[in-house]
Amino acid sequence: MSVLVVGSIALDSIKTPVHDHVDLLGGSASYAAVAASFFAPVRLVGIVGSDFPQEHLGYFQGRGVDLAGLQVAEGRTFRWSGEYHENFASRTTRSTDLGVFERFSPELPGTYRETPFVLLGNIGPGLQSQVLDQMGQREFVVADTMNLWIDIARDELLALLPRIDMLVLNDEEARQLTGEGNLVRAGRALMALGPAFVAVKKGEHGCLLFSKAGDYFTVGAYPLEEVHDPTGAGDSFVGALVGYLAAHAAGGVDFAALRRAVVHGTVVASFNVEAFSFDRLRAIDRAAIDRRYREFSAMSHYERIA
Amino acid sequence: MSVLVVGSIALDSIKTPVHDHVDLLGGSASYAAVAASFFAPVRLVGIVGSDFPQEHLGYFQGRGVDLAGLQVAEGRTFRWSGEYHENFASRTTRSTDLGVFERFSPELPGTYRETPFVLLGNIGPGLQSQVLDQMGQREFVVADTMNLWIDIARDELLALLPRIDMLVLNDEEARQLTGEGNLVRAGRALMALGPAFVAVKKGEHGCLLFSKAGDYFTVGAYPLEEVHDPTGAGDSFVGALVGYLAAHAAGGVDFAALRRAVVHGTVVASFNVEAFSFDRLRAIDRAAIDRRYREFSAMSHYERIA
């Protein structure tokens, strides 16, 4: 089954303690779409400027990403510049230049309107809702969000939550949105706002998954000795998660499928941070993902007792 | 098989955002000995003052803890006073009164010298070494440590490491001792200093386990909605870990046994933080631990792929 992905498409300038790169392919939709494409056909909704390199479009198409929903507008592509500090423990935004993204209004081609799996990547919740407004029946809708939207668009985010099946956010954002310091209580509070499932990302500490039915799942991160660029880790995580569901849970998403989807997300995100931009994702395939899944699975299992 | 536990025995005064308690039973050896006692017979080495309440000695004895190695000295018992802040994310020591602990010199009764499993609980590494000096053959030695000893007794700690089988410490301490920001590299650096196994505790984010042979294991923490007092979480974790090994890995400690031991430690620590001091540990038994192990095991497993 197909996945519709909406979000930002950007050119990122990234400084780390050891590197400095300018105008790399980035953006929440870019990472999510490529990550999902390892599992299922992807339909992309987004906007780029007239300066957007043709080679990136070719890369998306080569990964089987349908670009009928991509708007190419006169002007500059969205640019983000950020800096990572010691051990990648913190990040500062150096500059943001919205460019054509400032006037982005998602428009779904007719062929997209019945896409069964929907990933509302990290953009404003008003735009995320606008995508759902244009859709007919769908199977499973996942939304990602961030602290910025909790700060400046809380009401729109709260209006979106009853319309989605699953919310993905990080631990600080879960605390910020609910006012609950304890993550188990925060997860429950988030589900009370709408979604049947919530995934709380904890970066190098892994992920928690909750269901309204009371299921709970915890998994650590894949252990990496070298992290080169954490940009897009969350986006590739959620992209792979939804892509996996589209490929393997078409008959209905249950908690067992979500557990496997979360681990596939963990694995793809672990590849992503091993190199800048899409350098690592360009070099892997589904077989490499499956190999690391097996390896990781051997690391996180222990014997049950009778 | 038996476990020898050495460490501090204290009276703790603890302030949290909602409670304030004075002179509760505490100390690294107290928590570790009681946690280990759910699995195996325990031999305690430590010191208390003449003011130490008789009821606590009765509690230890009731849990099958051998007190032949406990010194009762004229003077005050070690007292620690600490305060936990919002969400238990940080802790400040308000005061420390060493009392008789200042002149503690561990002395092992003859019956203790061949104890197969040894837990060098969190006290100065010089005292930890002094225990090993008095011992004959042993099967498996685990040492716990903390930032204080890395700061003020680094050389003694480095001298201890080649003499132990496993080091347990938290993530910040692993970084501090090795100078490595990345925990996978820090784990490897620690094993290069001596121990065949290293466990890195990450509090609410669970635990990482490494072996020199290249094995790796990651497990999250048990999800708790209410934490009342994190004091002794690390000590009860390592106590249960060693107790489990003494009971179930007498034929030789391998990585599979260590995985189960780490999860048993996680489970006992999760009970411990649900109430002040030993209130929760007083109310549970091995069957309750096994029930939570099964429950937790269902939460952290996911399907392997072929």
Coordinates of C-alpha atoms in Angstrom, one line a residue:
Chain A
M1 CA 0.0 0.0 0.0
S2 CA 1.1 3.6 -0.6
V3 CA 2.1 6.2 1.9
L4 CA 1.4 9.9 1.5
V5 CA 4.1 12.1 3.1
V6 CA 3.7 15.8 3.7
G7 CA 6.3 18.1 5.3
S8 CA 9.1 20.4 4.6
I9 CA 11.7 20.1 1.9
A10 CA 14.8 22.1 2.7
L11 CA 18.4 22.9 2.0
D12 CA 20.3 22.5 5.3
S13 CA 23.6 24.1 6.3
I14 CA 25.0 22.1 9.2
K15 CA 27.9 22.7 11.5
T16 CA 29.2 20.0 13.9
P17 CA 32.2 20.0 16.1
V18 CA 34.2 18.6 13.2
H19 CA 32.4 19.4 9.9
D20 CA 30.6 22.3 8.2
H21 CA 28.4 21.7 5.2
V22 CA 26.2 24.1 3.1
D23 CA 23.0 23.5 1.3
L24 CA 22.6 19.8 1.9
L25 CA 19.3 18.1 1.0
G26 CA 17.1 18.2 4.1
G27 CA 13.6 18.8 5.5
S28 CA 11.1 16.6 7.3
A29 CA 9.3 15.3 4.2
S30 CA 12.6 14.5 2.4
Y31 CA 13.9 12.3 5.2
A32 CA 10.5 10.7 5.9
A33 CA 9.8 10.0 2.2
V34 CA 13.1 8.4 1.5
A35 CA 12.9 6.3 4.7
A36 CA 9.4 5.2 3.9
S37 CA 10.5 4.4 0.3
F38 CA 12.5 1.4 1.5
F39 CA 9.2 -0.3 2.4
A40 CA 6.4 1.1 0.2
P41 CA 5.6 3.4 -2.7
V42 CA 5.5 7.1 -1.5
R43 CA 3.5 10.1 -2.6
L44 CA 5.2 13.4 -1.7
V45 CA 3.4 16.6 -0.9
G46 CA 5.6 19.7 -0.4
I47 CA 7.1 22.8 -2.0
V48 CA 10.5 23.7 -3.3
G49 CA 11.8 26.9 -4.9
S50 CA 13.1 27.3 -8.5
D51 CA 16.6 27.0 -7.1
F52 CA 16.1 23.4 -5.9
P53 CA 18.7 21.1 -7.5
Q54 CA 17.3 18.8 -10.2
E55 CA 19.5 16.0 -8.9
H56 CA 17.5 15.8 -5.6
L57 CA 14.3 15.4 -7.6
G58 CA 16.0 12.6 -9.5
Y59 CA 17.0 11.0 -6.2
F60 CA 13.4 11.0 -5.0
Q61 CA 12.2 9.6 -8.2
G62 CA 14.9 6.9 -8.2
R63 CA 13.5 5.9 -4.8
G64 CA 10.0 5.4 -6.2
V65 CA 8.7 8.7 -4.7
D66 CA 5.8 10.1 -6.7
L67 CA 6.3 13.8 -7.2
A68 CA 2.8 14.7 -8.5
G69 CA 2.1 16.5 -5.2
L70 CA 5.3 18.5 -5.2
Q71 CA 4.9 22.2 -6.0
V72 CA 7.8 24.0 -7.6
A73 CA 7.4 27.8 -7.0
E74 CA 9.3 30.8 -8.1
G75 CA 11.7 31.8 -5.4
R76 CA 14.1 30.3 -2.9
T77 CA 13.8 26.8 -1.3
F78 CA 13.4 26.7 2.5
R79 CA 16.8 26.9 4.1
W80 CA 17.7 25.9 7.6
S81 CA 21.1 26.3 9.2
G82 CA 22.0 24.7 12.5
E83 CA 24.9 23.8 14.7
Y84 CA 25.4 20.7 16.9
H85 CA 27.4 20.9 20.0
E86 CA 29.7 18.5 21.9
N87 CA 28.4 14.9 21.7
F88 CA 25.3 16.1 19.7
A89 CA 23.6 16.7 23.1
S90 CA 22.2 20.0 21.9
R91 CA 21.5 21.9 18.7
T92 CA 21.1 25.6 18.0
T93 CA 19.3 27.0 15.0
R94 CA 21.6 29.5 13.4
S95 CA 19.1 30.8 10.8
T96 CA 15.9 30.0 9.1
D97 CA 14.9 31.3 5.6
L98 CA 11.4 30.1 4.8
G99 CA 11.5 31.2 1.1
V100 CA 8.7 29.7 -0.9
F101 CA 7.7 27.5 2.2
E102 CA 6.2 30.7 3.7
R103 CA 3.3 30.5 1.2
F104 CA 3.0 26.7 1.2
S105 CA -0.6 25.5 0.9
P106 CA -0.7 21.7 0.4
E107 CA -2.8 20.6 -2.6
L108 CA -3.4 16.9 -3.1
P109 CA -3.6 15.6 -6.7
G110 CA -6.8 13.6 -7.2
T111 CA -4.7 10.3 -7.3
Y112 CA -3.5 11.0 -3.7
R113 CA -6.9 11.4 -2.0
E114 CA -7.4 7.8 -1.1
T115 CA -3.9 7.0 0.0
P116 CA -4.3 4.5 2.9
F117 CA -1.3 5.4 5.0
V118 CA -0.7 9.1 5.8
L119 CA 2.4 10.7 7.4
L120 CA 1.8 14.3 8.4
G121 CA 5.5 15.1 8.8
N122 CA 6.8 17.9 10.9
I123 CA 5.2 21.1 9.7
G124 CA 2.6 23.4 11.2
P125 CA -0.6 21.6 12.5
G126 CA -2.8 23.9 10.4
L127 CA -1.1 22.6 7.2
Q128 CA -1.3 19.0 8.5
S129 CA -5.1 19.4 9.0
Q130 CA -5.4 20.9 5.5
V131 CA -4.0 17.7 4.1
L132 CA -6.6 15.6 6.0
D133 CA -9.4 18.0 4.8
Q134 CA -8.6 17.0 1.2
M135 CA -8.5 13.3 1.9
G136 CA -11.2 10.6 1.6
Q137 CA -11.0 7.3 3.5
R138 CA -7.7 6.4 4.9
E139 CA -6.4 3.5 7.0
F140 CA -3.9 5.0 9.4
V141 CA -2.7 8.6 10.0
V142 CA 0.5 9.4 11.9
A143 CA 1.5 13.0 12.8
D144 CA 4.9 14.3 13.9
T145 CA 5.2 17.6 15.7
M146 CA 7.8 19.7 17.5
N147 CA 8.2 22.3 20.3
L148 CA 7.7 25.2 17.9
W149 CA 4.1 24.2 17.1
I150 CA 3.3 23.5 20.8
D151 CA 4.5 27.1 21.5
I152 CA 2.9 29.0 18.6
A153 CA 0.1 26.8 17.3
R154 CA -1.2 24.8 20.3
D155 CA -4.9 25.2 19.5
E156 CA -4.4 24.0 15.9
L157 CA -2.4 21.0 17.2
L158 CA -5.1 20.2 19.7
A159 CA -7.7 20.4 16.9
L160 CA -5.6 17.9 14.8
L161 CA -5.1 15.3 17.5
P162 CA -8.6 13.7 17.4
R163 CA -8.2 13.3 13.6
I164 CA -5.1 11.2 13.7
D165 CA -4.3 7.6 14.8
M166 CA -0.9 8.1 16.2
L167 CA 1.2 11.0 17.4
V168 CA 5.0 11.0 17.4
L169 CA 7.0 13.5 19.4
N170 CA 10.1 13.6 21.6
D171 CA 10.2 13.4 25.4
E172 CA 10.5 17.1 26.1
E173 CA 7.7 17.8 23.7
A174 CA 5.4 15.3 25.4
R175 CA 6.1 17.0 28.7
Q176 CA 5.6 20.4 27.2
L177 CA 2.3 19.6 25.6
T178 CA 0.8 17.8 28.6
G179 CA 2.4 19.5 31.6
E180 CA 3.2 16.0 32.9
G181 CA 6.8 15.4 34.0
N182 CA 6.3 11.6 34.1
L183 CA 6.4 10.1 30.5
V184 CA 3.9 7.3 31.3
R185 CA 1.4 9.8 32.5
A186 CA 2.3 12.2 29.6
G187 CA 1.6 9.3 27.1
R188 CA -1.8 8.7 28.7
A189 CA -2.6 12.4 28.6
L190 CA -1.7 12.6 25.0
M191 CA -4.0 9.7 24.1
A192 CA -6.8 11.4 26.0
L193 CA -6.5 14.2 23.5
G194 CA -7.2 11.9 20.5
P195 CA -4.8 9.5 19.0
A196 CA -5.1 5.8 19.9
F197 CA -1.3 5.4 19.8
V198 CA 1.6 7.7 21.0
A199 CA 5.3 7.2 20.3
V200 CA 7.7 9.2 22.5
K201 CA 11.2 9.5 21.0
K202 CA 14.1 9.8 23.4
G203 CA 17.0 10.1 21.0
E204 CA 20.0 8.0 22.1
H205 CA 17.7 6.4 24.8
G206 CA 15.3 4.9 22.3
C207 CA 11.5 5.1 22.2
L208 CA 8.4 4.4 24.2
L209 CA 5.1 3.3 22.5
F210 CA 1.7 3.5 24.2
S211 CA -1.8 2.5 23.2
K212 CA -5.1 3.6 24.5
A213 CA -5.9 -0.1 25.1
G214 CA -3.1 0.0 27.7
D215 CA -0.3 -1.7 25.7
Y216 CA 3.2 -0.5 26.3
F217 CA 6.5 -1.1 24.5
T218 CA 10.0 0.2 25.2
V219 CA 13.0 -0.2 23.0
G220 CA 16.5 1.3 23.2
A221 CA 18.4 3.0 20.3
Y222 CA 20.8 1.0 18.1
P223 CA 24.3 1.4 19.7
L224 CA 26.4 3.6 17.4
E225 CA 30.1 4.4 18.1
E226 CA 30.1 7.3 15.6
V227 CA 27.3 9.8 15.1
H228 CA 28.1 12.3 12.3
D229 CA 24.8 14.2 11.8
P230 CA 21.6 13.7 13.8
T231 CA 19.6 15.9 11.3
G232 CA 16.6 14.0 10.1
A233 CA 16.8 11.2 12.7
G234 CA 13.3 11.8 13.9
D235 CA 11.9 12.2 10.4
S236 CA 13.6 9.1 9.1
F237 CA 12.4 7.2 12.2
V238 CA 8.7 8.1 11.6
G239 CA 9.1 7.7 7.8
A240 CA 10.3 4.1 8.1
L241 CA 7.7 3.4 10.8
V242 CA 4.8 4.4 8.5
G243 CA 6.5 2.8 5.4
Y244 CA 6.8 -0.5 7.3
L245 CA 3.1 -0.4 8.3
A246 CA 2.0 0.3 4.8
A247 CA 4.0 -2.7 3.6
H248 CA 3.2 -5.1 6.4
A249 CA 0.1 -4.1 8.2
A250 CA -2.3 -3.4 5.4
G251 CA -4.9 -5.7 6.9
G252 CA -5.1 -3.5 10.0
V253 CA -2.6 -1.9 12.3
D254 CA -2.3 -3.7 15.7
F255 CA 0.2 -3.3 18.5
A256 CA 2.5 -6.2 17.4
A257 CA 2.8 -4.5 14.0
L258 CA 3.5 -1.2 15.6
R259 CA 6.3 -2.7 17.7
R260 CA 8.0 -4.0 14.6
A261 CA 7.4 -0.7 12.9
V262 CA 9.0 1.2 15.8
V263 CA 12.1 -1.0 15.6
H264 CA 12.3 -0.6 11.8
G265 CA 12.2 3.2 12.5
T266 CA 14.9 2.9 15.0
V267 CA 17.1 0.9 12.6
V268 CA 16.6 3.3 9.7
A269 CA 17.3 6.4 11.9
S270 CA 20.5 4.7 13.1
F271 CA 21.7 4.5 9.6
N272 CA 20.7 8.1 8.9
V273 CA 22.9 9.6 11.6
E274 CA 26.0 7.8 10.5
A275 CA 26.7 10.3 7.8
F276 CA 25.6 13.8 6.6
S277 CA 22.3 14.4 4.9
F278 CA 21.3 11.4 2.8
D279 CA 24.8 10.0 2.4
R280 CA 24.1 6.9 4.4
L281 CA 20.5 6.3 3.2
R282 CA 21.8 6.5 -0.4
A283 CA 24.1 3.5 0.4
I284 CA 21.7 1.1 2.0
D285 CA 18.7 -1.1 0.9
R286 CA 16.0 -3.1 2.5
A287 CA 18.3 -6.0 2.9
A288 CA 20.7 -3.9 5.0
I289 CA 17.8 -2.7 7.1
D290 CA 16.7 -6.3 7.7
R291 CA 20.2 -7.3 8.6
R292 CA 20.5 -4.6 11.2
Y293 CA 17.0 -5.4 12.5
R294 CA 18.1 -9.0 13.1
E295 CA 21.3 -7.8 14.8
F296 CA 19.5 -5.3 17.0
S297 CA 16.9 -7.9 17.8
A298 CA 19.6 -10.2 19.1
M299 CA 20.8 -7.4 21.3
S300 CA 17.5 -6.4 22.9
H301 CA 16.0 -9.8 23.6
Y302 CA 16.4 -11.7 26.8
E303 CA 14.9 -14.9 28.1
R304 CA 11.4 -14.9 29.4
I305 CA 10.7 -16.9 32.6
A306 CA 7.9 -19.4 32.8
Chain B
M1 CA 25.4 -19.7 46.4
S2 CA 26.0 -16.8 48.7
V3 CA 26.7 -13.2 48.0
L4 CA 29.0 -11.0 50.0
V5 CA 27.9 -7.3 50.1
V6 CA 30.0 -4.5 51.3
G7 CA 29.1 -0.8 51.3
S8 CA 27.6 1.9 53.5
I9 CA 24.8 1.6 56.0
A10 CA 23.2 4.9 56.7
L11 CA 20.3 6.8 58.1
D12 CA 18.9 9.0 55.3
S13 CA 16.9 12.2 55.6
I14 CA 15.1 12.8 52.3
K15 CA 13.1 15.7 51.0
T16 CA 11.1 15.5 47.8
P17 CA 8.7 18.0 46.3
V18 CA 5.9 16.4 48.4
H19 CA 7.5 14.7 51.4
D20 CA 10.1 15.2 54.0
H21 CA 11.5 12.2 56.0
V22 CA 14.2 11.9 58.7
D23 CA 16.5 9.0 59.6
L24 CA 15.2 6.4 57.2
L25 CA 17.2 3.2 56.8
G26 CA 19.5 3.8 53.8
G27 CA 23.0 3.2 52.5
S28 CA 24.4 1.3 49.5
A29 CA 25.0 -1.9 51.3
S30 CA 21.5 -1.9 52.9
Y31 CA 19.7 -1.6 49.6
A32 CA 22.0 -4.0 47.8
A33 CA 21.9 -6.6 50.6
V34 CA 18.1 -6.6 50.8
A35 CA 17.7 -6.7 47.0
A36 CA 20.1 -9.6 46.7
S37 CA 18.3 -11.4 49.6
F38 CA 15.3 -12.0 47.4
F39 CA 17.5 -14.4 45.4
A40 CA 20.3 -15.8 47.6
P41 CA 21.8 -15.8 51.1
V42 CA 23.7 -12.6 51.8
R43 CA 26.7 -11.8 54.0
L44 CA 26.9 -8.2 55.0
V45 CA 30.1 -6.2 55.6
G46 CA 29.7 -2.7 57.0
I47 CA 29.6 -0.5 60.0
V48 CA 26.9 1.2 62.1
G49 CA 27.0 3.4 65.2
S50 CA 25.7 2.6 68.6
D51 CA 22.6 4.6 67.7
F52 CA 21.6 2.3 64.9
P53 CA 18.0 1.1 65.5
Q54 CA 17.8 -2.5 66.5
E55 CA 14.7 -2.9 64.4
H56 CA 16.8 -2.5 61.2
L57 CA 19.1 -5.3 62.3
G58 CA 16.1 -7.4 62.8
Y59 CA 14.9 -6.5 59.3
F60 CA 18.2 -7.6 57.8
Q61 CA 18.2 -10.9 59.8
G62 CA 14.6 -11.5 58.8
R63 CA 15.7 -11.3 55.2
G64 CA 18.3 -14.0 55.7
V65 CA 21.2 -11.5 55.8
D66 CA 24.2 -12.8 57.8
L67 CA 25.5 -10.0 60.1
A68 CA 28.7 -11.6 61.3
G69 CA 30.6 -9.0 59.2
L70 CA 28.7 -6.0 60.5
Q71 CA 30.7 -3.8 62.9
V72 CA 28.8 -1.9 65.6
A73 CA 31.0 1.0 66.8
E74 CA 30.7 3.5 69.5
G75 CA 29.3 6.7 67.9
R76 CA 26.9 7.9 65.4
T77 CA 25.7 6.0 62.3
F78 CA 26.6 7.6 58.9
R79 CA 23.9 10.1 58.0
W80 CA 23.0 11.5 54.6
S81 CA 20.5 14.2 53.8
G82 CA 19.4 14.9 50.3
E83 CA 16.7 16.7 48.3
Y84 CA 15.1 15.7 45.1
H85 CA 13.8 18.3 42.7
E86 CA 11.0 18.5 40.2
N87 CA 10.4 15.2 38.5
F88 CA 13.4 13.6 40.3
A89 CA 15.6 14.8 37.5
S90 CA 18.2 16.1 39.9
R91 CA 19.3 15.6 43.5
T92 CA 21.3 17.8 45.9
T93 CA 23.1 16.6 49.0
R94 CA 22.1 18.8 51.9
S95 CA 24.5 17.3 54.4
T96 CA 26.7 14.3 55.1
D97 CA 27.7 13.2 58.6
L98 CA 30.2 10.3 58.2
G99 CA 30.1 9.3 61.9
V100 CA 31.6 5.9 62.6
F101 CA 31.9 5.3 58.8
E102 CA 34.9 7.7 58.8
R103 CA 37.0 5.0 60.5
F104 CA 35.5 2.0 58.6
S105 CA 37.9 -0.7 57.8
P106 CA 36.2 -3.8 56.4
E107 CA 37.1 -7.0 58.2
L108 CA 35.9 -10.3 56.8
P109 CA 34.9 -13.1 59.2
G110 CA 36.7 -16.3 58.3
T111 CA 33.4 -17.8 57.1
Y112 CA 33.1 -15.0 54.5
R113 CA 36.5 -15.4 52.7
E114 CA 35.3 -17.9 50.2
T115 CA 32.0 -16.3 49.2
P116 CA 31.6 -17.0 45.5
F117 CA 29.7 -13.9 44.5
V118 CA 31.0 -10.5 45.7
L119 CA 29.3 -7.1 45.4
L120 CA 31.6 -4.2 46.2
G121 CA 28.8 -1.7 46.8
N122 CA 29.3 2.0 46.4
I123 CA 32.0 3.0 48.9
G124 CA 35.6 4.3 48.3
P125 CA 37.6 2.0 45.9
G126 CA 40.4 1.7 48.5
L127 CA 37.9 0.0 50.9
Q128 CA 36.6 -2.1 48.0
S129 CA 40.1 -3.4 47.3
Q130 CA 40.6 -4.1 51.0
V131 CA 37.7 -6.5 50.9
L132 CA 39.3 -8.4 47.9
D133 CA 42.6 -8.5 49.7
Q134 CA 41.0 -10.6 52.4
M135 CA 39.3 -13.0 50.0
G136 CA 40.3 -16.4 48.7
Q137 CA 38.9 -17.8 45.5
R138 CA 35.7 -16.2 44.2
E139 CA 33.5 -16.8 41.2
F140 CA 32.3 -13.3 40.1
V141 CA 33.1 -9.8 41.5
V142 CA 30.9 -6.8 40.7
A143 CA 31.8 -3.3 41.8
D144 CA 29.6 -0.2 41.8
T145 CA 31.1 3.3 42.0
M146 CA 30.1 7.0 41.7
N147 CA 31.3 10.4 40.6
L148 CA 32.8 11.2 44.0
W149 CA 35.4 8.4 43.7
I150 CA 36.2 9.3 40.1
D151 CA 36.9 12.8 41.4
I152 CA 38.9 12.1 44.6
A153 CA 40.1 8.5 44.3
R154 CA 40.7 7.9 40.6
D155 CA 44.0 6.0 41.0
E156 CA 42.5 3.6 43.6
L157 CA 39.6 3.0 41.3
L158 CA 41.9 2.3 38.3
A159 CA 43.8 -0.1 40.5
L160 CA 40.6 -1.9 41.4
L161 CA 39.3 -2.4 37.9
P162 CA 41.6 -5.2 36.8
R163 CA 40.5 -7.2 39.9
I164 CA 36.8 -7.2 39.2
D165 CA 34.6 -9.0 36.6
M166 CA 32.0 -6.3 36.2
L167 CA 31.8 -2.6 36.7
V168 CA 28.4 -0.9 37.2
L169 CA 28.1 2.9 37.0
N170 CA 25.8 5.5 35.5
D171 CA 26.1 7.2 32.1
E172 CA 27.6 10.4 33.4
E173 CA 30.1 8.5 35.4
A174 CA 31.1 6.4 32.4
R175 CA 31.7 9.6 30.4
Q176 CA 33.6 11.2 33.3
L177 CA 35.9 8.2 33.9
T178 CA 36.8 7.6 30.3
G179 CA 36.5 11.1 28.7
E180 CA 34.4 9.5 26.0
G181 CA 31.1 11.2 25.2
N182 CA 29.7 8.2 23.2
L183 CA 28.5 5.5 25.6
V184 CA 29.4 2.6 23.3
R185 CA 33.0 3.9 23.2
A186 CA 33.0 4.6 26.9
G187 CA 31.9 1.0 27.6
R188 CA 34.7 -0.3 25.5
A189 CA 37.2 2.0 27.2
L190 CA 36.1 0.8 30.6
M191 CA 36.5 -2.8 29.7
A192 CA 40.0 -2.0 28.5
L193 CA 40.8 -0.9 32.0
G194 CA 40.0 -4.4 33.4
P195 CA 36.5 -5.8 33.8
A196 CA 35.1 -8.3 31.3
F197 CA 31.6 -6.7 31.7
V198 CA 30.3 -3.2 32.1
A199 CA 26.7 -2.1 32.9
V200 CA 25.9 1.6 32.3
K201 CA 22.8 2.7 34.2
K202 CA 20.7 5.4 32.6
G203 CA 18.0 5.9 35.3
E204 CA 14.6 6.2 33.7
H205 CA 16.1 5.3 30.3
G206 CA 17.2 1.8 31.4
C207 CA 20.6 0.2 31.1
L208 CA 23.3 -0.9 28.6
L209 CA 25.4 -4.0 29.1
F210 CA 28.7 -4.6 27.3
S211 CA 31.1 -7.5 27.3
K212 CA 34.7 -7.6 26.2
A213 CA 33.7 -10.4 23.8
G214 CA 31.6 -7.8 21.9
D215 CA 28.2 -8.7 23.3
Y216 CA 25.7 -5.9 23.8
F217 CA 22.4 -5.7 25.5
T218 CA 20.0 -2.8 26.0
V219 CA 16.9 -2.6 28.1
G220 CA 14.6 0.2 29.1
A221 CA 13.3 0.9 32.6
Y222 CA 10.0 -0.4 33.9
P223 CA 7.4 2.3 33.2
L224 CA 6.3 3.8 36.5
E225 CA 3.6 6.4 36.8
E226 CA 4.6 7.4 40.3
V227 CA 8.1 7.7 41.6
H228 CA 8.2 8.5 45.3
D229 CA 11.9 8.1 46.2
P230 CA 14.7 7.2 43.9
T231 CA 17.2 6.7 46.7
G232 CA 18.8 3.3 46.5
A233 CA 17.6 2.6 42.9
G234 CA 21.1 2.0 41.7
D235 CA 22.0 -0.1 44.8
S236 CA 19.0 -2.3 44.7
F237 CA 19.5 -2.7 40.9
V238 CA 23.0 -4.1 41.4
G239 CA 22.1 -6.0 44.5
A240 CA 19.3 -7.9 42.7
L241 CA 21.7 -8.4 39.7
V242 CA 24.3 -10.1 41.8
G243 CA 21.7 -12.0 43.8
Y244 CA 20.2 -13.3 40.7
L245 CA 23.6 -14.5 39.4
A246 CA 24.4 -16.2 42.7
A247 CA 21.1 -18.1 42.5
H248 CA 20.9 -18.9 38.8
A249 CA 24.4 -18.7 37.3
A250 CA 26.4 -20.7 39.8
G251 CA 27.8 -22.9 37.0
G252 CA 29.4 -19.9 35.4
V253 CA 28.3 -16.4 34.4
D254 CA 27.6 -16.0 30.7
F255 CA 26.0 -13.1 28.8
A256 CA 22.6 -14.7 28.7
A257 CA 22.6 -15.0 32.5
L258 CA 23.8 -11.4 32.7
R259 CA 20.9 -10.2 30.5
R260 CA 18.4 -11.9 32.8
A261 CA 20.3 -10.5 35.9
V262 CA 20.1 -7.0 34.5
V263 CA 16.4 -7.3 33.9
H264 CA 15.9 -8.6 37.5
G265 CA 17.9 -5.6 38.7
T266 CA 15.6 -3.3 36.7
V267 CA 12.5 -4.9 38.2
V268 CA 13.7 -4.7 41.8
A269 CA 14.8 -1.1 41.4
S270 CA 11.4 -0.3 39.9
F271 CA 9.7 -1.6 43.1
N272 CA 12.2 0.3 45.3
V273 CA 11.4 3.7 43.9
E274 CA 7.7 3.3 44.4
A275 CA 8.0 4.2 48.1
F276 CA 10.3 5.7 50.6
S277 CA 13.3 3.8 52.0
F278 CA 12.5 0.1 52.2
D279 CA 8.7 0.5 52.4
R280 CA 8.1 -1.1 49.0
L281 CA 10.8 -3.8 49.3
R282 CA 9.3 -4.8 52.6
A283 CA 6.0 -5.6 50.9
I284 CA 7.2 -7.8 48.0
D285 CA 8.6 -11.3 47.6
R286 CA 10.3 -13.2 44.9
A287 CA 6.9 -14.1 43.3
A288 CA 6.1 -10.4 42.9
I289 CA 9.4 -9.9 41.3
D290 CA 8.8 -12.8 38.9
R291 CA 5.4 -11.4 38.0
R292 CA 6.8 -8.0 37.1
Y293 CA 9.6 -9.7 35.2
R294 CA 7.0 -11.5 33.1
E295 CA 5.0 -8.3 32.6
F296 CA 8.1 -6.3 31.7
S297 CA 9.3 -9.0 29.4
A298 CA 6.0 -8.8 27.5
M299 CA 6.5 -5.0 27.1
S300 CA 10.0 -5.2 25.7
H301 CA 9.8 -8.0 23.3
Y302 CA 9.0 -7.7 19.6
E303 CA 9.0 -10.2 16.8
R304 CA 12.2 -11.2 15.2
I305 CA 12.3 -11.4 11.4
A306 CA 13.5 -14.5 9.6

